[in-house]
Tab-separated table of C-alpha atoms in Angstrom:
chain	number	residue	atom	x	y	z
L	871	MET	CA	143.233	2.399	48.882
L	872	ASN	CA	146.927	2.841	48.200
L	873	ALA	CA	149.327	1.962	51.017
L	874	ALA	CA	150.596	5.077	52.779
L	875	ARG	CA	154.314	5.780	52.942
L	876	LEU	CA	156.290	7.557	55.618
L	877	ARG	CA	158.555	10.567	55.391
L	878	TRP	CA	160.521	12.740	57.799
L	879	VAL	CA	160.083	16.474	57.216
L	880	ASN	CA	161.370	19.651	58.848
L	881	TYR	CA	159.026	22.609	59.221
L	882	ARG	CA	160.078	26.030	60.495
L	883	PRO	CA	158.284	29.231	61.464
L	884	PRO	CA	157.643	31.878	58.807
L	885	ASP	CA	160.569	34.180	58.070
L	886	GLY	CA	161.181	36.640	60.859
L	887	MET	CA	159.380	34.580	63.522
L	888	ALA	CA	161.254	32.923	66.375
L	889	ASN	CA	161.306	29.161	66.837
L	890	PRO	CA	159.069	27.890	69.617
L	891	ALA	CA	160.851	27.117	72.863
L	892	GLY	CA	160.359	23.953	74.849
L	893	LEU	CA	162.122	20.952	76.309
L	894	THR	CA	160.723	17.538	77.095
L	895	PRO	CA	161.402	16.169	80.581
L	896	PRO	CA	164.825	14.514	80.961
L	897	ASP	CA	165.246	11.191	79.153
L	898	THR	CA	161.814	11.543	77.488
L	899	VAL	CA	160.671	11.408	73.863
L	900	VAL	CA	157.104	12.408	72.990
L	901	TYR	CA	155.160	11.430	69.864
L	902	ALA	CA	152.104	13.662	69.274
L	903	ILE	CA	149.628	12.498	66.617
L	904	GLY	CA	147.212	14.905	64.949
L	905	ASP	CA	143.535	14.485	64.057
L	906	ILE	CA	142.883	10.950	62.745
L	907	HIS	CA	139.191	11.252	61.757
L	908	GLY	CA	138.666	7.599	60.932
L	909	ARG	CA	141.801	7.105	58.837
L	910	TYR	CA	142.921	3.930	60.575
L	911	ASP	CA	145.074	3.087	57.539
L	912	LEU	CA	147.177	6.214	58.017
L	913	LEU	CA	147.238	5.645	61.769
L	914	GLU	CA	148.649	2.135	61.290
L	915	THR	CA	151.383	3.571	59.067
L	916	ILE	CA	152.293	6.303	61.564
L	917	GLN	CA	152.325	3.760	64.392
L	918	ARG	CA	154.682	1.563	62.412
L	919	GLY	CA	157.037	4.524	61.997
L	920	ILE	CA	156.819	5.372	65.692
L	921	ALA	CA	157.700	1.785	66.637
L	922	ILE	CA	160.801	1.848	64.429
L	923	ASP	CA	161.895	5.247	65.703
L	924	ALA	CA	161.231	4.460	69.371
L	925	ARG	CA	163.491	1.398	69.234
L	926	MET	CA	166.367	3.614	68.119
L	927	ARG	CA	165.889	6.385	70.692
L	928	ARG	CA	168.151	6.519	73.732
L	929	ALA	CA	165.415	8.086	75.869
L	930	GLN	CA	164.106	5.570	78.389
L	931	ARG	CA	160.689	7.203	78.771
L	932	LYS	CA	158.471	7.225	75.678
L	933	VAL	CA	155.074	8.947	75.521
L	934	ILE	CA	152.496	8.842	72.720
L	935	VAL	CA	149.894	11.628	72.786
L	936	TYR	CA	146.814	11.448	70.575
L	937	LEU	CA	145.333	14.921	70.103
L	938	GLY	CA	141.725	13.784	69.620
L	939	ASP	CA	139.139	13.630	66.825
L	940	TYR	CA	139.296	9.886	66.272
L	941	LEU	CA	135.700	9.902	64.982
L	942	SER	CA	133.878	11.015	61.813
L	943	ARG	CA	134.913	11.223	58.175
L	944	GLY	CA	137.677	8.905	57.008
L	945	ASN	CA	137.024	5.275	56.173
L	946	ASP	CA	136.384	3.621	59.554
L	947	SER	CA	136.082	5.483	62.868
L	948	ARG	CA	135.429	2.285	64.799
L	949	ARG	CA	138.602	0.635	63.535
L	950	ALA	CA	140.626	3.789	64.223
L	951	VAL	CA	139.439	3.821	67.840
L	952	GLU	CA	140.190	0.110	68.164
L	953	GLN	CA	143.684	0.750	66.824
L	954	VAL	CA	144.307	3.437	69.447
L	955	LEU	CA	143.017	1.130	72.177
L	956	THR	CA	144.962	-1.989	71.268
L	957	TRP	CA	148.216	-0.980	69.552
L	958	ARG	CA	151.434	-0.734	71.528
L	959	PRO	CA	154.951	-0.584	70.027
L	960	GLY	CA	157.081	-3.609	70.812
L	961	ASP	CA	160.732	-4.008	71.779
L	962	CYS	CA	161.189	-0.457	73.055
L	963	GLY	CA	160.324	-0.710	76.737
L	964	HIS	CA	157.282	0.713	78.485
L	965	VAL	CA	155.344	3.281	76.476
L	966	GLU	CA	152.864	5.704	78.066
L	967	ILE	CA	149.692	6.403	76.084
L	968	VAL	CA	147.822	9.700	76.524
L	969	ALA	CA	144.528	10.183	74.668
L	970	LEU	CA	142.933	13.637	74.517
L	971	LYS	CA	139.326	14.535	73.760
L	972	GLY	CA	138.488	16.273	70.492
L	973	ASN	CA	135.357	18.259	69.708
L	974	HIS	CA	133.933	15.296	67.744
L	975	GLU	CA	134.172	13.032	70.801
L	976	ASP	CA	132.620	15.839	72.852
L	977	LEU	CA	129.640	16.022	70.480
L	978	ALA	CA	129.294	12.235	70.315
L	979	LEU	CA	129.206	11.925	74.117
L	980	ARG	CA	126.719	14.768	74.469
L	981	PHE	CA	124.509	13.169	71.826
L	982	LEU	CA	124.676	9.832	73.653
L	983	GLY	CA	123.735	11.726	76.819
L	984	GLY	CA	120.543	12.998	75.204
L	985	GLU	CA	121.537	16.390	73.774
L	986	MET	CA	119.838	16.361	70.389
L	987	THR	CA	121.247	19.781	69.485
L	988	ALA	CA	124.770	18.411	69.950
L	989	GLY	CA	123.846	15.445	67.764
L	990	ARG	CA	122.601	17.691	64.953
L	991	HIS	CA	125.764	19.788	65.234
L	992	TRP	CA	127.843	16.622	64.982
L	993	PHE	CA	125.871	15.452	61.958
L	994	ASP	CA	126.611	18.796	60.254
L	995	TYR	CA	130.298	17.840	60.468
L	996	ASP	CA	130.091	14.229	59.256
L	997	GLY	CA	128.956	12.593	62.475
L	998	ARG	CA	126.702	10.378	60.369
L	999	ASP	CA	129.868	8.733	59.039
L	1000	ALA	CA	130.829	7.627	62.533
L	1001	LEU	CA	127.383	6.112	63.098
L	1002	ARG	CA	127.710	4.165	59.859
L	1003	HIS	CA	131.158	2.955	60.904
L	1004	TYR	CA	129.525	1.519	64.042
L	1005	GLY	CA	126.865	-0.223	61.956
L	1006	VAL	CA	124.036	2.271	62.407
L	1007	GLN	CA	122.169	2.933	59.170
L	1008	VAL	CA	121.425	6.633	58.683
L	1009	HIS	CA	120.450	8.406	55.475
L	1010	ASP	CA	121.774	11.873	54.677
L	1011	GLY	CA	118.377	13.155	53.570
L	1012	ALA	CA	116.394	11.720	56.483
L	1013	PRO	CA	114.512	14.184	58.743
L	1014	LEU	CA	116.232	14.973	62.034
L	1015	ASP	CA	113.294	15.761	64.283
L	1016	ASP	CA	113.531	14.785	67.931
L	1017	ASP	CA	111.938	11.360	67.415
L	1018	ALA	CA	114.349	10.473	64.598
L	1019	MET	CA	117.339	11.721	66.588
L	1020	GLN	CA	116.262	9.754	69.657
L	1021	ALA	CA	116.000	6.588	67.580
L	1022	LEU	CA	119.487	7.138	66.175
L	1023	ARG	CA	120.846	7.856	69.643
L	1024	GLU	CA	119.441	4.601	70.966
L	1025	ARG	CA	120.807	2.602	68.036
L	1026	PHE	CA	124.213	4.217	68.426
L	1027	ALA	CA	124.222	3.493	72.169
L	1028	ASP	CA	123.417	-0.161	71.444
L	1029	ALA	CA	126.079	-0.441	68.722
L	1030	ILE	CA	129.077	1.146	70.406
L	1031	PRO	CA	131.256	-1.408	72.247
L	1032	ALA	CA	131.599	-0.849	75.979
L	1033	PRO	CA	135.414	-0.410	75.804
L	1034	HIS	CA	134.976	2.335	73.196
L	1035	LEU	CA	132.430	4.193	75.310
L	1036	GLU	CA	134.674	3.868	78.360
L	1037	PHE	CA	137.561	5.200	76.266
L	1038	PHE	CA	135.576	8.270	75.166
L	1039	ARG	CA	134.439	8.997	78.712
L	1040	GLY	CA	138.000	8.773	80.012
L	1041	LEU	CA	139.601	11.151	77.514
L	1042	LYS	CA	141.551	14.086	78.940
L	1043	ALA	CA	141.291	17.729	77.852
L	1044	SER	CA	145.023	18.412	78.092
L	1045	HIS	CA	148.426	16.990	78.951
L	1046	ARG	CA	151.719	18.588	79.969
L	1047	GLU	CA	155.245	17.379	79.237
L	1048	GLY	CA	158.016	19.766	80.284
L	1049	GLY	CA	157.729	22.955	78.246
L	1050	TYR	CA	154.908	21.616	76.064
L	1051	HIS	CA	151.143	21.742	76.633
L	1052	PHE	CA	149.096	19.316	74.526
L	1053	VAL	CA	145.436	19.987	73.677
L	1054	HIS	CA	143.037	19.278	70.853
L	1055	ALA	CA	142.159	22.816	69.774
L	1056	GLY	CA	144.161	25.395	71.734
L	1057	VAL	CA	143.968	27.581	74.823
L	1058	ARG	CA	142.303	30.863	75.720
L	1059	PRO	CA	144.903	33.667	75.579
L	1060	GLY	CA	145.459	35.449	78.871
L	1061	VAL	CA	144.297	32.510	81.002
L	1062	ALA	CA	146.865	30.477	82.938
L	1063	LEU	CA	147.257	26.933	81.638
L	1064	ALA	CA	146.200	25.467	84.976
L	1065	GLU	CA	142.930	27.427	84.749
L	1066	GLN	CA	141.991	26.600	81.149
L	1067	GLY	CA	138.468	25.286	80.623
L	1068	GLU	CA	137.756	21.987	78.895
L	1069	HIS	CA	135.506	23.588	76.273
L	1070	ASP	CA	138.160	26.045	75.051
L	1071	GLN	CA	140.792	23.334	74.831
L	1072	MET	CA	138.488	21.254	72.598
L	1073	TRP	CA	136.842	24.015	70.560
L	1074	ILE	CA	138.723	27.328	70.431
L	1075	ARG	CA	139.998	28.457	67.077
L	1076	THR	CA	140.474	32.015	65.779
L	1077	ARG	CA	141.229	33.791	69.052
L	1078	PHE	CA	143.942	31.252	69.829
L	1079	LEU	CA	145.362	30.964	66.321
L	1080	GLU	CA	145.729	34.731	65.962
L	1081	SER	CA	147.243	35.270	69.409
L	1082	GLY	CA	150.904	36.154	69.721
L	1083	GLU	CA	150.892	35.769	73.514
L	1084	ASP	CA	153.241	33.538	75.455
L	1085	HIS	CA	150.888	30.931	76.905
L	1086	GLY	CA	153.362	29.661	79.511
L	1087	ALA	CA	154.385	26.665	77.384
L	1088	THR	CA	154.502	25.839	73.695
L	1089	VAL	CA	151.002	24.596	72.823
L	1090	ILE	CA	150.810	21.485	70.629
L	1091	HIS	CA	147.380	21.222	69.005
L	1092	GLY	CA	145.241	19.909	66.169
L	1093	HIS	CA	141.647	20.915	65.248
L	1094	SER	CA	142.511	23.646	62.706
L	1095	SER	CA	143.713	21.899	59.582
L	1096	ALA	CA	146.343	23.264	57.200
L	1097	SER	CA	148.316	21.883	54.297
L	1098	GLU	CA	151.391	21.579	56.514
L	1099	PRO	CA	152.191	21.857	60.238
L	1100	GLN	CA	151.916	25.385	61.589
L	1101	VAL	CA	155.075	26.239	63.521
L	1102	ARG	CA	154.825	29.504	65.439
L	1103	HIS	CA	156.752	30.952	68.348
L	1104	ASN	CA	154.028	29.955	70.845
L	1105	ARG	CA	152.323	26.934	69.251
L	1106	ILE	CA	152.675	24.041	66.798
L	1107	GLY	CA	149.558	22.885	64.940
L	1108	ILE	CA	149.680	19.394	63.441
L	1109	ASP	CA	146.230	18.806	61.933
L	1110	THR	CA	147.014	18.276	58.249
L	1111	GLY	CA	143.499	17.160	57.259
L	1112	ALA	CA	144.358	13.458	57.120
L	1113	TYR	CA	140.837	12.307	56.202
L	1114	ALA	CA	140.963	14.302	52.945
L	1115	THR	CA	144.674	14.745	52.196
L	1116	GLY	CA	146.090	11.368	53.198
L	1117	VAL	CA	148.680	13.240	55.288
L	1118	LEU	CA	148.646	12.313	58.974
L	1119	THR	CA	151.291	14.129	61.008
L	1120	CYS	CA	153.206	13.040	64.104
L	1121	LEU	CA	155.382	15.576	65.917
L	1122	VAL	CA	158.400	13.986	67.597
L	1123	LEU	CA	159.884	15.862	70.563
L	1124	ASP	CA	163.108	14.722	72.201
L	1125	GLY	CA	164.794	17.123	74.613
L	1126	GLY	CA	165.086	20.356	72.644
L	1127	GLU	CA	164.853	18.651	69.265
L	1128	ARG	CA	161.724	18.332	67.140
L	1129	ALA	CA	160.938	16.549	63.889
L	1130	PHE	CA	157.814	15.654	61.899
L	1131	LEU	CA	156.881	12.163	60.752
L	1132	GLN	CA	154.166	12.119	58.086
L	1133	THR	CA	152.304	9.701	55.868
C-alpha cells in the first residue's frame, strides 16, 4: 500500500449559504477525525500531521475527538483501535482524547451481548472484516443461522483483547466544545442537544442531513460519506469514505478558525 501524504485544504459552504458559526473554548484547539473504518495507515498519517500542527499552536489546551466507526472494512480494524488507544502526540503538552461511538461499534457490542439480529446487520455492512482482523475465520457464503452466529459471537468474544472491549464499552455518544457539538451521525432536528438520544446520534441520516434548523451548536459529524467535507450553516460532515478513497479527514478548530487536514 502506498504511503499516504498530507494536505491542508479549505472547504466552504455552497454558494449562497452562510458559513457555520462556532467558537472553541478560550485557548483551545480541537482536532476532529472522521470515520476510520480500519484504515490504520491513514490514521497514522493524520496523527503525524496533528502532532506537527499541535506543537506549533499557541493554544494551551488541545483536544482530539474521534467521531467513531473504528471497525469494519479497511485493512486492519484491530490495529486501528490499538492506534487510537496507544498513540499520543509528543512535545505539545497534555492532550485530551475523546472517543465517540459509531454505529459499527454499536452493532459489534450488541452482537457480543447476544443480539443475533444486530450481528447479521453488522455483517451486511462488512462486520465480517472486523472479525477477520481479530483473527476469527468467517466465510462470506457461510450460513448465518442462530447456531452459526452464536459460534462466531463466542469466537469473537474470546479473540477481542480486554482493553479493546473496555474501550468500546466506554465510548461516548457526543461531546461538546464551545459552539460545537460532536457526534458520529447527527442529531434529531427539533430536539435540544441535552435531550438527544444515543441511537439518533449514532444512526440518524436523512432527516438530519436535510434539516436547515439551527441545532443550538454547529454539529460536527461523520457517518454519511461524501467525496469532500460537507460544510453547511448548521453542520460540518467529515466522513470522506477513507476505507475506499484513501482520504481521511481531520477538521481543525481553533477559536473561530477552521481548516481541514487530509490524507
